[in-house]
XYZ file of C-alpha atoms in Angstrom:
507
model
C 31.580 -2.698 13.863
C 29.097 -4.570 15.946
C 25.547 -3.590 17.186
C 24.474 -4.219 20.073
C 20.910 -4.856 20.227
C 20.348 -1.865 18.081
C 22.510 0.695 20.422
C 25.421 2.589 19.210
C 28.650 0.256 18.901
C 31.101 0.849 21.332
C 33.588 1.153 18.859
C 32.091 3.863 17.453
C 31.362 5.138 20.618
C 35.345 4.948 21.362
C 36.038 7.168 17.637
C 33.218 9.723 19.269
C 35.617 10.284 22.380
C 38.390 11.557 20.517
C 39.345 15.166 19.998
C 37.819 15.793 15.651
C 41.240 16.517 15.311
C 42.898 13.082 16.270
C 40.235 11.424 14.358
C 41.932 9.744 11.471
C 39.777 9.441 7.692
C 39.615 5.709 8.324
C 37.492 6.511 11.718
C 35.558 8.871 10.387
C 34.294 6.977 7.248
C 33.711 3.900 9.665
C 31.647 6.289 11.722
C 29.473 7.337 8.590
C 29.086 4.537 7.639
C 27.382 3.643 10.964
C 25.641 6.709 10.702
C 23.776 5.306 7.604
C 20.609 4.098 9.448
C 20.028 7.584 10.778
C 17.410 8.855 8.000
C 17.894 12.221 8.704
C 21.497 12.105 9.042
C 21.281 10.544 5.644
C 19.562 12.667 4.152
C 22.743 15.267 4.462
C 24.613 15.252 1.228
C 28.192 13.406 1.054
C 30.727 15.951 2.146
C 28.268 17.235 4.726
C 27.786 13.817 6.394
C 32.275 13.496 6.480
C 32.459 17.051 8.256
C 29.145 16.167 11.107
C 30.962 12.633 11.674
C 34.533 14.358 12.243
C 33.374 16.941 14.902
C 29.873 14.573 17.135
C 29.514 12.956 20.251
C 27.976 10.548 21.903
C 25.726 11.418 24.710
C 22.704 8.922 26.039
C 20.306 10.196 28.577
C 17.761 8.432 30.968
C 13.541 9.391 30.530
C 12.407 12.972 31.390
C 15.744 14.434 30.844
C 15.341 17.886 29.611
C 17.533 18.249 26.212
C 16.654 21.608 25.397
C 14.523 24.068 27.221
C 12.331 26.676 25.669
C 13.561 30.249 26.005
C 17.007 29.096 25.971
C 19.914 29.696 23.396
C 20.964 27.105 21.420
C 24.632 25.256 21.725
C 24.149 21.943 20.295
C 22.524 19.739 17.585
C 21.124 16.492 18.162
C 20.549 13.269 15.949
C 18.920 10.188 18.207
C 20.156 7.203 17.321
C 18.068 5.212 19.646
C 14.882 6.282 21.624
C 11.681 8.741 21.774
C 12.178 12.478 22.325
C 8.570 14.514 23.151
C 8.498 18.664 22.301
C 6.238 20.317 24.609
C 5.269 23.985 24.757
C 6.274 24.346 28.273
C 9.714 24.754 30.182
C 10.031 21.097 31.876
C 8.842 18.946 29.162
C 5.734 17.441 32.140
C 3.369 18.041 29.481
C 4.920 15.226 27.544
C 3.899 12.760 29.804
C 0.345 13.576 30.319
C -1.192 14.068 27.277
C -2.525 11.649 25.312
C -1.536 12.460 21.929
C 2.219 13.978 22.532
C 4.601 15.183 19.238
C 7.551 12.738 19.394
C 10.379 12.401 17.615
C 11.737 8.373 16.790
C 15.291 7.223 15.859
C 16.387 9.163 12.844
C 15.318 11.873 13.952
C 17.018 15.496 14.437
C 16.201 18.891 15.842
C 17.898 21.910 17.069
C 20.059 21.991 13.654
C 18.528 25.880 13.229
C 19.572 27.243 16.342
C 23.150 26.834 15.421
C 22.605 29.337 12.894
C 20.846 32.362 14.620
C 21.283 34.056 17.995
C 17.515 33.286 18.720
C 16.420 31.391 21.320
C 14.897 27.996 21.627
C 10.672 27.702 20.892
C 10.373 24.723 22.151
C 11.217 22.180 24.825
C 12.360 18.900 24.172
C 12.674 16.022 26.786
C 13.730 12.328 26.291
C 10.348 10.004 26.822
C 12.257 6.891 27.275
C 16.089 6.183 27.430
C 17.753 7.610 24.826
C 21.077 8.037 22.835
C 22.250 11.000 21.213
C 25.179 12.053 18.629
C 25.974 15.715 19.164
C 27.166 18.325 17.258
C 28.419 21.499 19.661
C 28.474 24.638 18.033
C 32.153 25.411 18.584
C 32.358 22.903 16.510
C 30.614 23.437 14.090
C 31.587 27.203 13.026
C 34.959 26.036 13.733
C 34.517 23.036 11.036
C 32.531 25.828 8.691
C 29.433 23.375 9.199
C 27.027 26.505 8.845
C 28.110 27.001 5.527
C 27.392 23.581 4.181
C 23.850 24.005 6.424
C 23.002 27.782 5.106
C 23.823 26.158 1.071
C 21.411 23.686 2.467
C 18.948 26.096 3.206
C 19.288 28.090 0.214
C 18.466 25.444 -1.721
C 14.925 25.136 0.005
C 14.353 28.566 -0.614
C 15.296 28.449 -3.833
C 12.708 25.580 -4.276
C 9.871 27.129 -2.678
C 10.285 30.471 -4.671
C 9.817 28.650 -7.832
C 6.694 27.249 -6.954
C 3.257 29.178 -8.034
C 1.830 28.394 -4.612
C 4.055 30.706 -2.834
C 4.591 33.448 -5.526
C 2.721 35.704 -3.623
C 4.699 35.305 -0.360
C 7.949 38.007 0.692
C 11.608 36.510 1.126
C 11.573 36.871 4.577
C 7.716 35.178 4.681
C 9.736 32.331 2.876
C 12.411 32.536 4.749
C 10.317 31.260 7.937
C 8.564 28.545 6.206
C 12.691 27.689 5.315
C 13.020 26.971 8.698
C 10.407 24.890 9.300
C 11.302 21.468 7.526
C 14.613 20.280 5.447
C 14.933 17.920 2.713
C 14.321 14.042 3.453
C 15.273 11.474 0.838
C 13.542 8.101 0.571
C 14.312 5.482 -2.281
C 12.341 3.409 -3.946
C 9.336 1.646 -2.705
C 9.917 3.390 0.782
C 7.216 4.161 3.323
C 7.008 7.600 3.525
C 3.887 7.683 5.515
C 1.160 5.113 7.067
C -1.031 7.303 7.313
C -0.816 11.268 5.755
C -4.640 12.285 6.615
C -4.076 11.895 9.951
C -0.546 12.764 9.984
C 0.773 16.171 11.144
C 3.024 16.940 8.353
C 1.943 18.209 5.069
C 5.233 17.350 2.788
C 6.059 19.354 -0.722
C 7.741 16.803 -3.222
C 11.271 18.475 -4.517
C 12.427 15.495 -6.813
C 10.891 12.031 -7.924
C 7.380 10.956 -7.192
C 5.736 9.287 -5.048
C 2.837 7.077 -5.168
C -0.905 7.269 -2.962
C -2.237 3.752 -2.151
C -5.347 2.925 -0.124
C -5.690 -0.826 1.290
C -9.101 -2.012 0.580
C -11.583 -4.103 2.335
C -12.866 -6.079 -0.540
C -15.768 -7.993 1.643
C -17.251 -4.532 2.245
C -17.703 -3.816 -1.917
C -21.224 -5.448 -3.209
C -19.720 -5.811 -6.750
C -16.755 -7.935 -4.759
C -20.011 -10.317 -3.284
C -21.475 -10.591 -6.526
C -18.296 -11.509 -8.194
C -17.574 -14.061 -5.662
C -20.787 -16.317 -5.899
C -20.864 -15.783 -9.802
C -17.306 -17.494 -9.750
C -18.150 -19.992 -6.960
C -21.448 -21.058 -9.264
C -19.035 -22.885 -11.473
C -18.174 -24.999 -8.535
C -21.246 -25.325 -6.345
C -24.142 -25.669 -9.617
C -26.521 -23.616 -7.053
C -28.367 -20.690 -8.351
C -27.035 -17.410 -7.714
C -30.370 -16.664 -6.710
C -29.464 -18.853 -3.670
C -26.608 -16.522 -1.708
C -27.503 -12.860 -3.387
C -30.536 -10.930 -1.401
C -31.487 -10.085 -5.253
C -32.939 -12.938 -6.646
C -32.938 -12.703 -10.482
C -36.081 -13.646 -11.870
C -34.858 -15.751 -14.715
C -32.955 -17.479 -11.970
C -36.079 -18.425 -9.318
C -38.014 -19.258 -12.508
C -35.563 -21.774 -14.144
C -35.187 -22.938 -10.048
C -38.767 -23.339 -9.831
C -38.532 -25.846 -13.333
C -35.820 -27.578 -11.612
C -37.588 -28.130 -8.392
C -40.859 -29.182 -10.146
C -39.335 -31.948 -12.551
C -37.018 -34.261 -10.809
C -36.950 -36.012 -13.654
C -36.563 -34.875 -16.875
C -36.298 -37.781 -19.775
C -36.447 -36.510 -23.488
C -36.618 -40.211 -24.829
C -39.983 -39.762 -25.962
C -39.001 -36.392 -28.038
C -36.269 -38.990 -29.894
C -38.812 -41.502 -30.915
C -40.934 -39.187 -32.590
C -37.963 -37.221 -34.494
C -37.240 -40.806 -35.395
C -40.503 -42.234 -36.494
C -41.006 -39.144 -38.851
C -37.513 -39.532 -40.153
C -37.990 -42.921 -41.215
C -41.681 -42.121 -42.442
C -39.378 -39.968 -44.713
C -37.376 -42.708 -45.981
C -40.144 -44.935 -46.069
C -39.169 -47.370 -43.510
C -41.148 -49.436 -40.964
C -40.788 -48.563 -37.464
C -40.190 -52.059 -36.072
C -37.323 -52.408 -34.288
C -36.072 -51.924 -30.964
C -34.788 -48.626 -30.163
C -32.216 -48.447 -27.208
C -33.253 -44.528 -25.523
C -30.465 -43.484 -24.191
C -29.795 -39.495 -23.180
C -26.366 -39.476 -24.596
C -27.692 -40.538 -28.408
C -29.979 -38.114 -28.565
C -29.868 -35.545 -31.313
C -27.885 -33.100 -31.205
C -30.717 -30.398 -31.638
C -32.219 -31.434 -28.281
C -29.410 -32.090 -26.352
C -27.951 -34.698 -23.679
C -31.006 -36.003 -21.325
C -31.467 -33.008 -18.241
C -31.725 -34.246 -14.695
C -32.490 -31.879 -12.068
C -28.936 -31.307 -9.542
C -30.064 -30.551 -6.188
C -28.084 -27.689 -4.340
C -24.674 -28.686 -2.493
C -23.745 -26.341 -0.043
C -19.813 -25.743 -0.108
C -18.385 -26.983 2.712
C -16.347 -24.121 4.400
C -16.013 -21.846 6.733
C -18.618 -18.741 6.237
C -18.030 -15.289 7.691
C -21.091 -12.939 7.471
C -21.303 -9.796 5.999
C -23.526 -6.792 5.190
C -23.917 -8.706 2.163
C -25.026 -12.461 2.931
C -21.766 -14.942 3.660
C -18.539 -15.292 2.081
C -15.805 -17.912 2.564
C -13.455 -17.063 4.875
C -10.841 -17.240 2.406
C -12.331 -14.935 0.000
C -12.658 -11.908 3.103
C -9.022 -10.401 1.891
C -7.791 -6.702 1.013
C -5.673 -5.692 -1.472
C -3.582 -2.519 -2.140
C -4.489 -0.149 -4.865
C -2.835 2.570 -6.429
C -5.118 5.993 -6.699
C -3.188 8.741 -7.720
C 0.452 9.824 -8.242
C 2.114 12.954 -6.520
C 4.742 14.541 -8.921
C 7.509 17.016 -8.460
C 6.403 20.202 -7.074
C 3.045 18.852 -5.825
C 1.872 18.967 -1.918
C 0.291 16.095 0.051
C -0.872 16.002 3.583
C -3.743 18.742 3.400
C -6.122 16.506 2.388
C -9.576 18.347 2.283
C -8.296 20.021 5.092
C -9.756 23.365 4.189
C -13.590 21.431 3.941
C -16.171 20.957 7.120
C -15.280 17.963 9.072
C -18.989 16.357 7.853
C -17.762 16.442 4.150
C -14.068 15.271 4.873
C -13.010 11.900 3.450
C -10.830 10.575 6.465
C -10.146 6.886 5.129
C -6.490 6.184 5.720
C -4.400 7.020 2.476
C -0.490 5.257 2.541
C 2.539 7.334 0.704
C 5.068 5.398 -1.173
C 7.935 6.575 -2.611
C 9.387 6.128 -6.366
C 12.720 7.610 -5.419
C 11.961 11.229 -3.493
C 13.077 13.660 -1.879
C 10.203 16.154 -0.439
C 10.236 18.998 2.695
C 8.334 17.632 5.549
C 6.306 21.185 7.172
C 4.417 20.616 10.447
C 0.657 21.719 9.893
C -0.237 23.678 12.360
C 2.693 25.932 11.791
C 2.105 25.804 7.900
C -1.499 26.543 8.347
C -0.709 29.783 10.359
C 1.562 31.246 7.857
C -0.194 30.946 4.441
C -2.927 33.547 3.502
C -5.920 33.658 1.710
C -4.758 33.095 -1.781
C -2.405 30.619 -0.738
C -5.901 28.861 0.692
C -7.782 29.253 -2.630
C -4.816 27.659 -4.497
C -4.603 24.770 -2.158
C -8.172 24.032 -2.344
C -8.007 24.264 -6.325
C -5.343 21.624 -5.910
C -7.150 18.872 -3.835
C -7.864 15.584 -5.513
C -11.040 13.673 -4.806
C -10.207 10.367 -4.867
C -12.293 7.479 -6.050
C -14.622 5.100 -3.690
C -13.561 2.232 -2.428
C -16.127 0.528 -4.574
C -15.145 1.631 -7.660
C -11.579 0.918 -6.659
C -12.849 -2.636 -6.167
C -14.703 -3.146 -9.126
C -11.203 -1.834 -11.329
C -9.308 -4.542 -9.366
C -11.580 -7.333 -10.280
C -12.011 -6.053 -14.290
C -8.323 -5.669 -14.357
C -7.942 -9.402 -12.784
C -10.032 -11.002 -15.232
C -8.595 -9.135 -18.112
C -5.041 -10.877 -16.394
C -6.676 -14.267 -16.155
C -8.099 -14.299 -19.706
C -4.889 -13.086 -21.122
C -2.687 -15.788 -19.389
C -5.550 -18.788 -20.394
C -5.556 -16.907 -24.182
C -1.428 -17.171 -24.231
C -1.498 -20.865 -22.481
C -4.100 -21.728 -25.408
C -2.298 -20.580 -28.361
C 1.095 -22.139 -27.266
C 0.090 -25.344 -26.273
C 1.414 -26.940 -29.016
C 4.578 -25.822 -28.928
C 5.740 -27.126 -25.568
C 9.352 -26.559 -25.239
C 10.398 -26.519 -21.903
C 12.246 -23.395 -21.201
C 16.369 -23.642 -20.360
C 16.300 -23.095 -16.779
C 20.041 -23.466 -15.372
C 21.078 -25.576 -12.650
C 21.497 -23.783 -9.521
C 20.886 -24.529 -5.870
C 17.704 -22.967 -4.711
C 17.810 -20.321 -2.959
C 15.351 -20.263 0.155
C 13.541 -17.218 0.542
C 10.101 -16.394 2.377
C 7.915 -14.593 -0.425
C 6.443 -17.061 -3.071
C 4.370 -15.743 -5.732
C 1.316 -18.413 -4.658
C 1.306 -16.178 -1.405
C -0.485 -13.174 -2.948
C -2.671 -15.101 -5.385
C -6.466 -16.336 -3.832
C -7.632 -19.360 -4.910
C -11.408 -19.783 -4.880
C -10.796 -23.137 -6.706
C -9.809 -24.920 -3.752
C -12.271 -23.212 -0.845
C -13.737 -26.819 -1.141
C -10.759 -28.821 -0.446
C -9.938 -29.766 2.740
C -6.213 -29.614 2.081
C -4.910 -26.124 1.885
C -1.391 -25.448 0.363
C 1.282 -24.118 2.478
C 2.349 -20.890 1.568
C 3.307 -17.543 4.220
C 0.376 -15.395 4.324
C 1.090 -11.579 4.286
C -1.294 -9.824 7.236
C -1.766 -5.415 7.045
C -2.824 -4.152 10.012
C -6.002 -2.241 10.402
C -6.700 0.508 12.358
C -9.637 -0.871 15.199
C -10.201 -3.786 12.847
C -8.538 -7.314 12.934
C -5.406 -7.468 10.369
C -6.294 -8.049 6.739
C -4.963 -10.845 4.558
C -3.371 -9.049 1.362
C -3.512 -10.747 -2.242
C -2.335 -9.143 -5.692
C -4.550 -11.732 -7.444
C -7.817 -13.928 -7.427
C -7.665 -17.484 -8.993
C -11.413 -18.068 -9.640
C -12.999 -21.204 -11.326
C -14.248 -20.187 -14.532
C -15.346 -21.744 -18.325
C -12.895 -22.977 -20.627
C -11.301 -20.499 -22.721
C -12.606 -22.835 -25.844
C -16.480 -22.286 -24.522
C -15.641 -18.603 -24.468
C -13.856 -18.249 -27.917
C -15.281 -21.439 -30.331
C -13.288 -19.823 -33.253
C -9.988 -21.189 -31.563
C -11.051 -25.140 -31.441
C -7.607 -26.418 -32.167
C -4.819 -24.824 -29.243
C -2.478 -22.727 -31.418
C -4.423 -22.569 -34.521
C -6.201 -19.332 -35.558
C -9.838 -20.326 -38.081
């Protein structure tokens, strides 16, 4: 079946019309399969997602159309395919449209799925806040199809889950029961985004299987260690003192500057003529010949002849921060990993229970290892738990590290990386076999491993390499340039370890 510009296929649409019983099982699979980029149809087991594609319709509905009104019975069940849906407190959904911050609910969505299986009446209103299409489930439909009994095994599940945790050991069954009814079970695979943002996010979500990890995209130009670590590299290339870009002069630096500055010209030529005269006065040999005084015979003791190297400013563009300037190309973020959220674990109450001056409100990404957690709305999950619940919760929050420290365990780990891949190059050198790579044609694809790597050895050049650069968005801030890796110019491996003066060969 073909999409049309993201809208339901009119095929599909045509399989919707038909009475569930004329559908044939061909129809119905192609219609779940269709049904696939619904997330919350999805997340529906098998058998479940045959029965809700044999009995729905389709239904689209222009902006402020009122899909359910508060105070009303439920009849139907809705999954939105395409468009925005707002739930407002009051009866014609106006609210929606006027406040600035609205609840809305995207494509993959669902809601109403509960009041298919009680007599109760609607709590909310829910209104469409842009053109928007529907698949519906009606509820003669769905008793007639046994649907509720797949959806109450669903729900027993969820109660069976929250029972077992120590969190809510205190609460009754029909305490639990409620919070049941609040959320259902979302599945996400690996390396999903579960959420950009869960600090400011008004879910708090309790993992049921898998993991999922808690990343944090740093700034690195706002970490002093990272402006250190950037002119200590750049050194190798520029021969200026350090003392030159940091605001902390070191004084062994501005002295040794200060010896530079005052001898131009440094010519140890006279030091070799002595060492000479006395060494011949040793072997008892007249000093009368002519000696050629060059800096690269000298002895070895006193080294190569030392001329002063006046500073060279690298020739880039600058960007100034807090700090002094950095090359543009060095002001990058990178992603880092700060804690992992196991089975049974909550996330979304972040410090929730602390004053709003001692919060930690940096934005904090979820990713997901293959998971499949509840998803609770907070306000509603605040209202319900008590005071033990509170002390439990609070016990449970993680503070999690600055992002200065997070910055100075991204640079340690990348020079352990670096040194490790110079230490392997070293010891294999001589045994250059090039590697059986098979004949293929390439295959042309958009991420290249050079993308994510910054190279501080070529801030100098004017030629820059072609490679796609991969942007994050910031929130109020201009978007970031992401790297995995820093390339920095650096000593010889050799300099570092003398032991290893032949490649390959352990002394």
């Amino acid at each position: 079946m073909k999409h049309n510009q993201g809208h339901f296929p009119s095929r599909a649409i045509q399989i919707t019309q038909k009475k569930p019983s004329w559908r044939t099982e061909q129809e119905i699979q192609a219609l779940c399969n269709v049904l696939q980029v619904v997330d919350s149809y999805r997340n529906y087991t098998e058998s479940l997602q045959l029965l809700l594609a044999k009995v729905m319709r389709f239904e689209r509905f222009g902006r402020r159309r009122v899909i359910l009104k508060k105070g009303q019975r439920g009849s139907s069940f809705y999954f939105i395919y395409v468009g925005t849906v707002a739930v407002t407190e009051d009866e014609d959904g106006s609210s929606a449209f006027l406040d600035p911050r609205p609840t809305l609910l995207h494509r993959g969505s669902c809601f109403g799925e509960m009041g298919l299986l009680n007599t109760g009446t609607r709590r909310a209103t829910v209104v469409c806040f842009e053109d928007t299409e529907f698949l519906v489930v009606d509820r003669e439909d769905f008793l007639a199809n046994k649907l509720d009994e797949e959806v109450q095994k669903d729900a027993e599940s969820r109660f069976k889950f929250f029972r077992k945790l120590d969190l809510f050991q205190s609460w009754s069954d029909e305490k639990l029961w409620q919070l049941v009814t609040l959320g259902k079970i979302e599945k996400y695979s690996y390396g999903q985004l579960i959420e950009k943002d869960f600090v400011e996010s008004s879910f708090v979500m309790l993992i049921c299987k898998g993991s999922c990890e808690v990343l944090r995209l740093i700034d690195l130009q706002t970490s002093p260690y990272y402006y250190k670590w950037i002119w200590q590299h750049l050194e190798l290339i520029d021969d200026r003192p350090l003392g030159t870009h940091l605001n902390e002069t070191n004084p062994v630096m501005r002295f040794r500057e200060f010896q530079i500055k005052s001898y131009p010209l440094q010519d140890f030529s006279c030091l070799k003529l002595l060492h000479l005269q006395e060494s011949w006065k040793q072997q008892e040999t007249s000093f009368n010949k002519t000696i050629k005084t060059s800096g690269d015979s000298l002895p070895k003791l006193l080294g190569p002849k030392i001329k002063s190297k006046h500073a060279q400013s690298i020739q880039c563009p600058m960007v100034n921060t807090q700090f002094g300037e950095l090359p543009k190309e060095a002001v990058v973020g990178a992603y880092m990993k700060i804690h992992t959220v196991e089975e049974g674990e909550i996330v979304g109450f972040h410090q929730a229970f602390l004053p709003e001056s001692r919060r930690d409100m940096r934005p904090l990404i979820l990713v997901s290892l293959g998971t499949e957690l509840i998803r609770l709305r907070k306000e509603k999950f605040y209202e319900m738990i008590d005071e033990e619940t509170r002390e439990k919760l609070l016990r449970s929050d993680i503070e999690y590290p600055s992002d200065d420290d997070m910055c100075q365990r991204l640079l340690k780990e990348n020079s352990w990386n670096i040194f490790r891949k110079d230490l392997v190059r070293l010891l294999v050198e001589p045994r250059k076999i090039p590697p059986f790579t098979p004949v293929g044609p390439k295959k042309k694809s958009i991420y290249k491993p050079k993308s994510l790597i910054l190279d501080l050895c070529s801030v100098n050049k004017k030629v820059k390499p072609h490679h796609p650069i991969f942007m994050a968005s910031q929130k109020y801030l201009p978007p970031l340039r992401i790297v995995q890796a820093i390339s920095a110019p650096r000593h010889k491996i050799q300099e570092l370890l003398p032991q290893y003066k032949n490649a390959g060969v352990f002394l």
